[in-house]
């Protein structure tokens, strides 16, 4: 029977994630000790978002959560601590794709730390409490589905069997197999048929959580980035393009599925939870 094999929280957009044994289901994504998925983000001085698409070394910014405090590490520098009661310096407008929303600036000292680590002028921000950013009504079918700094939706799910299928093709073409973290999912499921997630309407977990599939996840160059080294290499999306063109998204290449909460808001989801995949007919 399919089950949940991984839970991953990404506190800072496009930086290293945290593997968890359990997490709370929030409206805008996973939560752990009060830290929410992608509620922090690095931006240019004028507020444009930064990701591994242009800055692959962001993968080397490691994150941990200790008693509600977010700790960020970079080799050769003292760790930086981001407590929940951090003193905010100012509010500024930041842009994520087509959305501009208010964010809280963590200040010059923290900006200098991240700028030194990445070798470019940047600032760290957290989504403002009064910010209103929602997922696409076209895909969710319901208004007001909140998201923070994620690309577009609260949750991303991928299946280990689908990755195994990709890796078989990759190895046959002379490439090394890639881990699932190249695709940066929040939830990984195991023991399901390869790509069954493409046809799912709902994912119903044994601990009372139900997530609704809303949109196939289109893929960009980011899976080329080795999440351990922060170095871009061959891109597994190149292989996916040969057999993963999806007419639902105008023929773009997809891997994984974006989800929203159907039931279980505020419940705790545990790795190992059994899963019923309800197919859309």
PDB file of C-alpha atoms in Angstrom:
ATOM      1  CA  UNK A   1       0.000   0.000   0.000  1.00  0.00           C
ATOM      2  CA  UNK A   2       1.342   3.486  -0.765  1.00  0.00           C
ATOM      3  CA  UNK A   3       2.707   5.441   2.181  1.00  0.00           C
ATOM      4  CA  UNK A   4       4.385   8.742   3.006  1.00  0.00           C
ATOM      5  CA  UNK A   5       8.156   8.211   2.925  1.00  0.00           C
ATOM      6  CA  UNK A   6       9.464  11.785   3.316  1.00  0.00           C
ATOM      7  CA  UNK A   7       8.427  15.192   4.604  1.00  0.00           C
ATOM      8  CA  UNK A   8      10.546  18.190   3.639  1.00  0.00           C
ATOM      9  CA  UNK A   9      10.231  21.778   4.831  1.00  0.00           C
ATOM     10  CA  UNK A  10      12.031  24.619   3.045  1.00  0.00           C
ATOM     11  CA  UNK A  11      12.042  27.599   5.433  1.00  0.00           C
ATOM     12  CA  UNK A  12      13.954  29.878   3.028  1.00  0.00           C
ATOM     13  CA  UNK A  13      12.900  29.750  -0.599  1.00  0.00           C
ATOM     14  CA  UNK A  14      15.474  27.910  -2.745  1.00  0.00           C
ATOM     15  CA  UNK A  15      17.824  27.178   0.172  1.00  0.00           C
ATOM     16  CA  UNK A  16      18.403  23.729   1.671  1.00  0.00           C
ATOM     17  CA  UNK A  17      15.402  21.937   3.091  1.00  0.00           C
ATOM     18  CA  UNK A  18      14.885  20.088   6.353  1.00  0.00           C
ATOM     19  CA  UNK A  19      13.847  16.432   6.455  1.00  0.00           C
ATOM     20  CA  UNK A  20      11.205  15.891   9.144  1.00  0.00           C
ATOM     21  CA  UNK A  21       9.498  12.890  10.712  1.00  0.00           C
ATOM     22  CA  UNK A  22       6.294  14.890  11.208  1.00  0.00           C
ATOM     23  CA  UNK A  23       4.885  18.301  10.335  1.00  0.00           C
ATOM     24  CA  UNK A  24       1.704  20.290  10.816  1.00  0.00           C
ATOM     25  CA  UNK A  25      -0.586  20.846   7.833  1.00  0.00           C
ATOM     26  CA  UNK A  26      -1.046  24.592   7.426  1.00  0.00           C
ATOM     27  CA  UNK A  27      -3.132  26.427   4.869  1.00  0.00           C
ATOM     28  CA  UNK A  28      -0.014  27.758   3.124  1.00  0.00           C
ATOM     29  CA  UNK A  29       2.095  24.595   3.483  1.00  0.00           C
ATOM     30  CA  UNK A  30       3.960  22.503   6.028  1.00  0.00           C
ATOM     31  CA  UNK A  31       4.763  23.949   9.456  1.00  0.00           C
ATOM     32  CA  UNK A  32       7.171  22.822  12.180  1.00  0.00           C
ATOM     33  CA  UNK A  33       7.691  24.521  15.556  1.00  0.00           C
ATOM     34  CA  UNK A  34       5.982  27.609  14.169  1.00  0.00           C
ATOM     35  CA  UNK A  35       8.259  27.823  11.126  1.00  0.00           C
ATOM     36  CA  UNK A  36       6.380  27.694   7.840  1.00  0.00           C
ATOM     37  CA  UNK A  37       7.427  26.425   4.432  1.00  0.00           C
ATOM     38  CA  UNK A  38       8.999  29.159   2.302  1.00  0.00           C
ATOM     39  CA  UNK A  39       8.054  32.011   4.592  1.00  0.00           C
ATOM     40  CA  UNK A  40      11.570  33.476   4.207  1.00  0.00           C
ATOM     41  CA  UNK A  41      13.221  34.558   0.981  1.00  0.00           C
ATOM     42  CA  UNK A  42      16.406  36.134  -0.336  1.00  0.00           C
ATOM     43  CA  UNK A  43      15.911  39.137  -2.579  1.00  0.00           C
ATOM     44  CA  UNK A  44      17.983  41.645  -4.506  1.00  0.00           C
ATOM     45  CA  UNK A  45      18.220  45.153  -2.996  1.00  0.00           C
ATOM     46  CA  UNK A  46      15.227  46.189  -5.118  1.00  0.00           C
ATOM     47  CA  UNK A  47      13.094  43.267  -3.898  1.00  0.00           C
ATOM     48  CA  UNK A  48      13.345  40.738  -6.749  1.00  0.00           C
ATOM     49  CA  UNK A  49      13.353  37.129  -5.569  1.00  0.00           C
ATOM     50  CA  UNK A  50      16.458  34.957  -5.849  1.00  0.00           C
ATOM     51  CA  UNK A  51      16.491  31.213  -6.528  1.00  0.00           C
ATOM     52  CA  UNK A  52      18.835  28.416  -7.544  1.00  0.00           C
ATOM     53  CA  UNK A  53      17.844  29.065 -11.146  1.00  0.00           C
ATOM     54  CA  UNK A  54      20.422  31.867 -11.230  1.00  0.00           C
ATOM     55  CA  UNK A  55      22.226  31.229  -7.914  1.00  0.00           C
ATOM     56  CA  UNK A  56      22.739  27.451  -7.573  1.00  0.00           C
ATOM     57  CA  UNK A  57      25.022  27.952  -4.554  1.00  0.00           C
ATOM     58  CA  UNK A  58      21.913  28.793  -2.513  1.00  0.00           C
ATOM     59  CA  UNK A  59      21.529  25.017  -2.078  1.00  0.00           C
ATOM     60  CA  UNK A  60      24.521  25.147   0.295  1.00  0.00           C
ATOM     61  CA  UNK A  61      22.716  27.413   2.762  1.00  0.00           C
ATOM     62  CA  UNK A  62      21.742  24.739   5.324  1.00  0.00           C
ATOM     63  CA  UNK A  63      18.790  25.235   7.657  1.00  0.00           C
ATOM     64  CA  UNK A  64      17.762  23.734  11.005  1.00  0.00           C
ATOM     65  CA  UNK A  65      14.906  24.459  13.409  1.00  0.00           C
ATOM     66  CA  UNK A  66      15.679  24.370  17.134  1.00  0.00           C
ATOM     67  CA  UNK A  67      12.908  25.327  19.586  1.00  0.00           C
ATOM     68  CA  UNK A  68      11.296  27.593  17.018  1.00  0.00           C
ATOM     69  CA  UNK A  69      14.585  29.292  16.076  1.00  0.00           C
ATOM     70  CA  UNK A  70      15.735  28.978  12.478  1.00  0.00           C
ATOM     71  CA  UNK A  71      19.490  28.371  12.228  1.00  0.00           C
ATOM     72  CA  UNK A  72      21.245  28.934   8.898  1.00  0.00           C
ATOM     73  CA  UNK A  73      24.736  27.593   8.210  1.00  0.00           C
ATOM     74  CA  UNK A  74      27.371  28.276   5.575  1.00  0.00           C
ATOM     75  CA  UNK A  75      30.810  26.711   5.546  1.00  0.00           C
ATOM     76  CA  UNK A  76      33.441  29.037   7.009  1.00  0.00           C
ATOM     77  CA  UNK A  77      31.006  31.454   8.645  1.00  0.00           C
ATOM     78  CA  UNK A  78      29.385  31.474  12.101  1.00  0.00           C
ATOM     79  CA  UNK A  79      25.759  30.353  11.961  1.00  0.00           C
ATOM     80  CA  UNK A  80      23.060  32.982  11.832  1.00  0.00           C
ATOM     81  CA  UNK A  81      20.032  32.603  14.134  1.00  0.00           C
ATOM     82  CA  UNK A  82      16.554  33.807  13.182  1.00  0.00           C
ATOM     83  CA  UNK A  83      14.314  33.697  16.273  1.00  0.00           C
ATOM     84  CA  UNK A  84      10.552  34.237  16.053  1.00  0.00           C
ATOM     85  CA  UNK A  85      10.914  37.509  18.012  1.00  0.00           C
ATOM     86  CA  UNK A  86      13.503  39.004  15.649  1.00  0.00           C
ATOM     87  CA  UNK A  87      13.454  42.814  15.544  1.00  0.00           C
ATOM     88  CA  UNK A  88      12.368  43.885  12.072  1.00  0.00           C
ATOM     89  CA  UNK A  89      14.155  46.806  10.460  1.00  0.00           C
ATOM     90  CA  UNK A  90      11.609  47.853   7.856  1.00  0.00           C
ATOM     91  CA  UNK A  91       8.906  46.678   5.492  1.00  0.00           C
ATOM     92  CA  UNK A  92       9.517  46.503   1.771  1.00  0.00           C
ATOM     93  CA  UNK A  93       7.720  45.320  -1.336  1.00  0.00           C
ATOM     94  CA  UNK A  94       9.111  42.114  -2.851  1.00  0.00           C
ATOM     95  CA  UNK A  95       8.277  40.354  -6.087  1.00  0.00           C
ATOM     96  CA  UNK A  96       7.780  36.616  -6.681  1.00  0.00           C
ATOM     97  CA  UNK A  97       7.002  35.943 -10.334  1.00  0.00           C
ATOM     98  CA  UNK A  98       3.934  38.105 -11.080  1.00  0.00           C
ATOM     99  CA  UNK A  99       3.087  38.872  -7.452  1.00  0.00           C
ATOM    100  CA  UNK A 100       4.288  41.834  -5.410  1.00  0.00           C
ATOM    101  CA  UNK A 101       3.628  41.679  -1.673  1.00  0.00           C
ATOM    102  CA  UNK A 102       4.858  43.212   1.582  1.00  0.00           C
ATOM    103  CA  UNK A 103       7.726  41.593   3.467  1.00  0.00           C
ATOM    104  CA  UNK A 104       9.723  42.301   6.627  1.00  0.00           C
ATOM    105  CA  UNK A 105      13.434  42.997   6.208  1.00  0.00           C
ATOM    106  CA  UNK A 106      15.718  41.161   8.668  1.00  0.00           C
ATOM    107  CA  UNK A 107      18.220  44.023   8.709  1.00  0.00           C
ATOM    108  CA  UNK A 108      21.681  45.005   7.520  1.00  0.00           C
ATOM    109  CA  UNK A 109      23.682  42.594   9.686  1.00  0.00           C
ATOM    110  CA  UNK A 110      21.830  39.548   8.413  1.00  0.00           C
ATOM    111  CA  UNK A 111      21.876  40.922   4.868  1.00  0.00           C
ATOM    112  CA  UNK A 112      25.661  41.235   5.108  1.00  0.00           C
ATOM    113  CA  UNK A 113      25.961  37.611   6.282  1.00  0.00           C
ATOM    114  CA  UNK A 114      23.995  36.242   3.319  1.00  0.00           C
ATOM    115  CA  UNK A 115      25.709  38.613   0.876  1.00  0.00           C
ATOM    116  CA  UNK A 116      29.124  37.379   2.038  1.00  0.00           C
ATOM    117  CA  UNK A 117      28.057  33.743   1.755  1.00  0.00           C
ATOM    118  CA  UNK A 118      26.679  34.029  -1.777  1.00  0.00           C
ATOM    119  CA  UNK A 119      29.014  36.709  -3.090  1.00  0.00           C
ATOM    120  CA  UNK A 120      26.230  39.019  -4.193  1.00  0.00           C
ATOM    121  CA  UNK A 121      24.275  41.881  -2.661  1.00  0.00           C
ATOM    122  CA  UNK A 122      21.064  40.455  -1.204  1.00  0.00           C
ATOM    123  CA  UNK A 123      18.685  40.790   1.712  1.00  0.00           C
ATOM    124  CA  UNK A 124      16.677  38.305   3.764  1.00  0.00           C
ATOM    125  CA  UNK A 125      12.960  38.938   4.167  1.00  0.00           C
ATOM    126  CA  UNK A 126      10.006  37.201   5.789  1.00  0.00           C
ATOM    127  CA  UNK A 127       6.462  37.386   4.481  1.00  0.00           C
ATOM    128  CA  UNK A 128       4.550  40.136   6.300  1.00  0.00           C
ATOM    129  CA  UNK A 129       1.640  39.004   8.516  1.00  0.00           C
ATOM    130  CA  UNK A 130      -0.798  41.114   6.495  1.00  0.00           C
ATOM    131  CA  UNK A 131       0.455  39.934   3.096  1.00  0.00           C
ATOM    132  CA  UNK A 132      -2.211  38.387   0.871  1.00  0.00           C
ATOM    133  CA  UNK A 133      -0.881  36.058  -1.814  1.00  0.00           C
ATOM    134  CA  UNK A 134      -3.075  33.293  -3.174  1.00  0.00           C
ATOM    135  CA  UNK A 135      -2.714  30.357  -5.524  1.00  0.00           C
ATOM    136  CA  UNK A 136      -4.127  30.524  -9.044  1.00  0.00           C
ATOM    137  CA  UNK A 137      -7.926  30.355  -9.044  1.00  0.00           C
ATOM    138  CA  UNK A 138      -7.722  28.816 -12.521  1.00  0.00           C
ATOM    139  CA  UNK A 139      -6.153  25.687 -11.027  1.00  0.00           C
ATOM    140  CA  UNK A 140      -7.475  25.552  -7.475  1.00  0.00           C
ATOM    141  CA  UNK A 141     -11.090  26.241  -8.445  1.00  0.00           C
ATOM    142  CA  UNK A 142     -11.569  28.050  -5.150  1.00  0.00           C
ATOM    143  CA  UNK A 143     -10.576  31.562  -4.120  1.00  0.00           C
ATOM    144  CA  UNK A 144      -8.361  32.465  -1.208  1.00  0.00           C
ATOM    145  CA  UNK A 145      -5.983  29.466  -1.125  1.00  0.00           C
ATOM    146  CA  UNK A 146      -3.071  31.157   0.604  1.00  0.00           C
ATOM    147  CA  UNK A 147       0.552  30.655  -0.334  1.00  0.00           C
ATOM    148  CA  UNK A 148       3.703  32.385   0.902  1.00  0.00           C
ATOM    149  CA  UNK A 149       6.908  32.562  -1.179  1.00  0.00           C
ATOM    150  CA  UNK A 150       6.457  29.179  -2.901  1.00  0.00           C
ATOM    151  CA  UNK A 151       6.363  29.354  -6.689  1.00  0.00           C
ATOM    152  CA  UNK A 152       2.611  28.965  -6.699  1.00  0.00           C
ATOM    153  CA  UNK A 153       0.983  26.376  -4.426  1.00  0.00           C
ATOM    154  CA  UNK A 154       1.130  25.253  -0.777  1.00  0.00           C
ATOM    155  CA  UNK A 155       2.379  21.674  -1.274  1.00  0.00           C
ATOM    156  CA  UNK A 156       4.398  19.716  -3.827  1.00  0.00           C
ATOM    157  CA  UNK A 157       4.254  15.920  -3.910  1.00  0.00           C
ATOM    158  CA  UNK A 158       6.528  13.539  -5.816  1.00  0.00           C
ATOM    159  CA  UNK A 159       6.611   9.742  -5.999  1.00  0.00           C
ATOM    160  CA  UNK A 160       9.691   7.587  -5.500  1.00  0.00           C
ATOM    161  CA  UNK A 161       8.493   5.147  -8.168  1.00  0.00           C
ATOM    162  CA  UNK A 162       8.352   7.975 -10.718  1.00  0.00           C
ATOM    163  CA  UNK A 163      11.903   8.964  -9.845  1.00  0.00           C
ATOM    164  CA  UNK A 164      12.965   5.322 -10.181  1.00  0.00           C
ATOM    165  CA  UNK A 165      11.478   5.271 -13.678  1.00  0.00           C
ATOM    166  CA  UNK A 166      13.414   8.429 -14.583  1.00  0.00           C
ATOM    167  CA  UNK A 167      16.653   7.077 -13.128  1.00  0.00           C
ATOM    168  CA  UNK A 168      16.389   3.833 -15.092  1.00  0.00           C
ATOM    169  CA  UNK A 169      16.267   5.909 -18.271  1.00  0.00           C
ATOM    170  CA  UNK A 170      19.078   8.171 -17.063  1.00  0.00           C
ATOM    171  CA  UNK A 171      21.425   5.294 -16.242  1.00  0.00           C
ATOM    172  CA  UNK A 172      20.656   3.661 -19.601  1.00  0.00           C
ATOM    173  CA  UNK A 173      21.845   6.897 -21.239  1.00  0.00           C
ATOM    174  CA  UNK A 174      25.065   6.985 -19.237  1.00  0.00           C
ATOM    175  CA  UNK A 175      24.050   9.428 -16.516  1.00  0.00           C
ATOM    176  CA  UNK A 176      24.230   8.989 -12.762  1.00  0.00           C
ATOM    177  CA  UNK A 177      20.947   8.475 -10.927  1.00  0.00           C
ATOM    178  CA  UNK A 178      19.659  11.553  -9.100  1.00  0.00           C
ATOM    179  CA  UNK A 179      18.044  11.791  -5.659  1.00  0.00           C
ATOM    180  CA  UNK A 180      14.500  13.037  -5.134  1.00  0.00           C
ATOM    181  CA  UNK A 181      15.777  16.247  -3.527  1.00  0.00           C
ATOM    182  CA  UNK A 182      16.638  17.563  -7.002  1.00  0.00           C
ATOM    183  CA  UNK A 183      12.882  18.137  -7.386  1.00  0.00           C
ATOM    184  CA  UNK A 184      12.440  19.724  -3.922  1.00  0.00           C
ATOM    185  CA  UNK A 185       9.125  18.092  -2.945  1.00  0.00           C
ATOM    186  CA  UNK A 186       7.394  18.655   0.379  1.00  0.00           C
ATOM    187  CA  UNK A 187       5.955  15.137   0.362  1.00  0.00           C
ATOM    188  CA  UNK A 188       7.416  11.970  -1.119  1.00  0.00           C
ATOM    189  CA  UNK A 189       5.299   8.842  -1.437  1.00  0.00           C
ATOM    190  CA  UNK A 190       6.470   5.256  -1.922  1.00  0.00           C
ATOM    191  CA  UNK A 191       4.972   1.971  -3.156  1.00  0.00           C
ATOM    192  CA  UNK A 192       2.663   3.576  -5.702  1.00  0.00           C
ATOM    193  CA  UNK A 193       2.796   2.826  -9.441  1.00  0.00           C
ATOM    194  CA  UNK A 194       5.052   5.170 -11.379  1.00  0.00           C
ATOM    195  CA  UNK A 195       3.287   8.416 -12.281  1.00  0.00           C
ATOM    196  CA  UNK A 196      -0.017   7.380 -10.734  1.00  0.00           C
ATOM    197  CA  UNK A 197       0.057  10.779  -9.026  1.00  0.00           C
ATOM    198  CA  UNK A 198      -0.653  12.347 -12.431  1.00  0.00           C
ATOM    199  CA  UNK A 199      -4.165  10.913 -12.329  1.00  0.00           C
ATOM    200  CA  UNK A 200      -4.978  11.579  -8.677  1.00  0.00           C
ATOM    201  CA  UNK A 201      -7.807  13.745  -7.447  1.00  0.00           C
ATOM    202  CA  UNK A 202      -7.068  13.352  -3.716  1.00  0.00           C
ATOM    203  CA  UNK A 203      -4.352  11.925  -1.490  1.00  0.00           C
ATOM    204  CA  UNK A 204      -5.961  10.631   1.709  1.00  0.00           C
ATOM    205  CA  UNK A 205      -3.510   9.852   4.522  1.00  0.00           C
ATOM    206  CA  UNK A 206      -4.200   7.547   7.448  1.00  0.00           C
ATOM    207  CA  UNK A 207      -3.712  10.294  10.035  1.00  0.00           C
ATOM    208  CA  UNK A 208      -6.734  12.307   8.910  1.00  0.00           C
ATOM    209  CA  UNK A 209      -5.105  14.538   6.290  1.00  0.00           C
ATOM    210  CA  UNK A 210      -6.527  14.846   2.784  1.00  0.00           C
ATOM    211  CA  UNK A 211      -4.744  16.869   0.110  1.00  0.00           C
ATOM    212  CA  UNK A 212      -6.309  17.727  -3.239  1.00  0.00           C
ATOM    213  CA  UNK A 213      -4.341  17.653  -6.487  1.00  0.00           C
ATOM    214  CA  UNK A 214      -4.708  20.897  -8.419  1.00  0.00           C
ATOM    215  CA  UNK A 215      -1.915  21.229 -10.992  1.00  0.00           C
ATOM    216  CA  UNK A 216       0.902  19.171 -12.501  1.00  0.00           C
ATOM    217  CA  UNK A 217       4.275  20.651 -11.557  1.00  0.00           C
ATOM    218  CA  UNK A 218       6.073  22.068 -14.594  1.00  0.00           C
ATOM    219  CA  UNK A 219       9.842  21.787 -14.489  1.00  0.00           C
ATOM    220  CA  UNK A 220      12.577  24.391 -14.916  1.00  0.00           C
ATOM    221  CA  UNK A 221      16.416  24.067 -14.940  1.00  0.00           C
ATOM    222  CA  UNK A 222      16.667  23.755 -11.120  1.00  0.00           C
ATOM    223  CA  UNK A 223      16.780  19.917 -11.012  1.00  0.00           C
ATOM    224  CA  UNK A 224      20.228  20.230 -12.623  1.00  0.00           C
ATOM    225  CA  UNK A 225      21.575  21.576  -9.305  1.00  0.00           C
ATOM    226  CA  UNK A 226      23.253  19.086  -6.972  1.00  0.00           C
ATOM    227  CA  UNK A 227      21.648  19.928  -3.630  1.00  0.00           C
ATOM    228  CA  UNK A 228      24.756  18.886  -1.681  1.00  0.00           C
ATOM    229  CA  UNK A 229      27.370  20.853  -3.618  1.00  0.00           C
ATOM    230  CA  UNK A 230      25.329  23.687  -5.127  1.00  0.00           C
ATOM    231  CA  UNK A 231      26.847  22.904  -8.535  1.00  0.00           C
ATOM    232  CA  UNK A 232      24.733  22.596 -11.678  1.00  0.00           C
ATOM    233  CA  UNK A 233      25.375  19.572 -13.892  1.00  0.00           C
ATOM    234  CA  UNK A 234      23.335  17.503 -16.315  1.00  0.00           C
ATOM    235  CA  UNK A 235      19.627  18.175 -16.063  1.00  0.00           C
ATOM    236  CA  UNK A 236      17.257  15.211 -15.551  1.00  0.00           C
ATOM    237  CA  UNK A 237      14.524  17.368 -17.077  1.00  0.00           C
ATOM    238  CA  UNK A 238      16.258  16.811 -20.426  1.00  0.00           C
ATOM    239  CA  UNK A 239      15.269  13.143 -20.190  1.00  0.00           C
ATOM    240  CA  UNK A 240      11.813  13.918 -18.845  1.00  0.00           C
ATOM    241  CA  UNK A 241      11.178  16.060 -21.922  1.00  0.00           C
ATOM    242  CA  UNK A 242      11.261  12.941 -24.070  1.00  0.00           C
ATOM    243  CA  UNK A 243       8.234  11.374 -22.411  1.00  0.00           C
ATOM    244  CA  UNK A 244       6.676  13.794 -19.906  1.00  0.00           C
ATOM    245  CA  UNK A 245       5.057  16.435 -22.117  1.00  0.00           C
ATOM    246  CA  UNK A 246       1.754  17.249 -20.430  1.00  0.00           C
ATOM    247  CA  UNK A 247      -1.195  18.599 -22.468  1.00  0.00           C
ATOM    248  CA  UNK A 248      -2.802  19.969 -19.296  1.00  0.00           C
ATOM    249  CA  UNK A 249      -0.074  22.630 -19.199  1.00  0.00           C
ATOM    250  CA  UNK A 250       0.336  23.287 -22.928  1.00  0.00           C
ATOM    251  CA  UNK A 251       2.834  20.495 -23.450  1.00  0.00           C
ATOM    252  CA  UNK A 252       5.327  21.553 -20.801  1.00  0.00           C
ATOM    253  CA  UNK A 253       7.395  18.923 -19.008  1.00  0.00           C
ATOM    254  CA  UNK A 254       6.020  17.886 -15.616  1.00  0.00           C
ATOM    255  CA  UNK A 255       7.143  15.861 -12.618  1.00  0.00           C
ATOM    256  CA  UNK A 256       5.127  15.795  -9.395  1.00  0.00           C
ATOM    257  CA  UNK A 257       1.871  17.480  -8.507  1.00  0.00           C
ATOM    258  CA  UNK A 258       0.848  20.617  -6.630  1.00  0.00           C
ATOM    259  CA  UNK A 259      -1.660  20.203  -3.793  1.00  0.00           C
ATOM    260  CA  UNK A 260      -3.956  22.168  -1.494  1.00  0.00           C
ATOM    261  CA  UNK A 261      -5.624  21.159   1.769  1.00  0.00           C
ATOM    262  CA  UNK A 262      -8.983  19.419   1.454  1.00  0.00           C
ATOM    263  CA  UNK A 263      -9.246  18.185   5.064  1.00  0.00           C
ATOM    264  CA  UNK A 264      -7.036  18.092   8.117  1.00  0.00           C
ATOM    265  CA  UNK A 265      -5.951  21.712   8.515  1.00  0.00           C
ATOM    266  CA  UNK A 266      -3.870  21.904  11.704  1.00  0.00           C
ATOM    267  CA  UNK A 267      -3.375  18.139  11.942  1.00  0.00           C
ATOM    268  CA  UNK A 268       0.055  16.527  12.205  1.00  0.00           C
ATOM    269  CA  UNK A 269       1.167  14.373   9.293  1.00  0.00           C
ATOM    270  CA  UNK A 270       3.680  11.608  10.082  1.00  0.00           C
ATOM    271  CA  UNK A 271       6.205   9.878   7.855  1.00  0.00           C
ATOM    272  CA  UNK A 272       4.968   6.311   7.443  1.00  0.00           C
ATOM    273  CA  UNK A 273       1.306   7.321   7.180  1.00  0.00           C
ATOM    274  CA  UNK A 274      -0.567   5.020   4.829  1.00  0.00           C
ATOM    275  CA  UNK A 275      -2.075   6.586   1.770  1.00  0.00           C
ATOM    276  CA  UNK A 276      -5.144   6.104  -0.410  1.00  0.00           C
ATOM    277  CA  UNK A 277      -4.786   7.695  -3.833  1.00  0.00           C
ATOM    278  CA  UNK A 278      -8.207   8.591  -5.192  1.00  0.00           C
ATOM    279  CA  UNK A 279      -8.077   8.675  -8.975  1.00  0.00           C
ATOM    280  CA  UNK A 280      -9.921  11.388 -10.917  1.00  0.00           C
ATOM    281  CA  UNK A 281     -12.529   9.984 -13.295  1.00  0.00           C
TER     282      UNK A 281
END
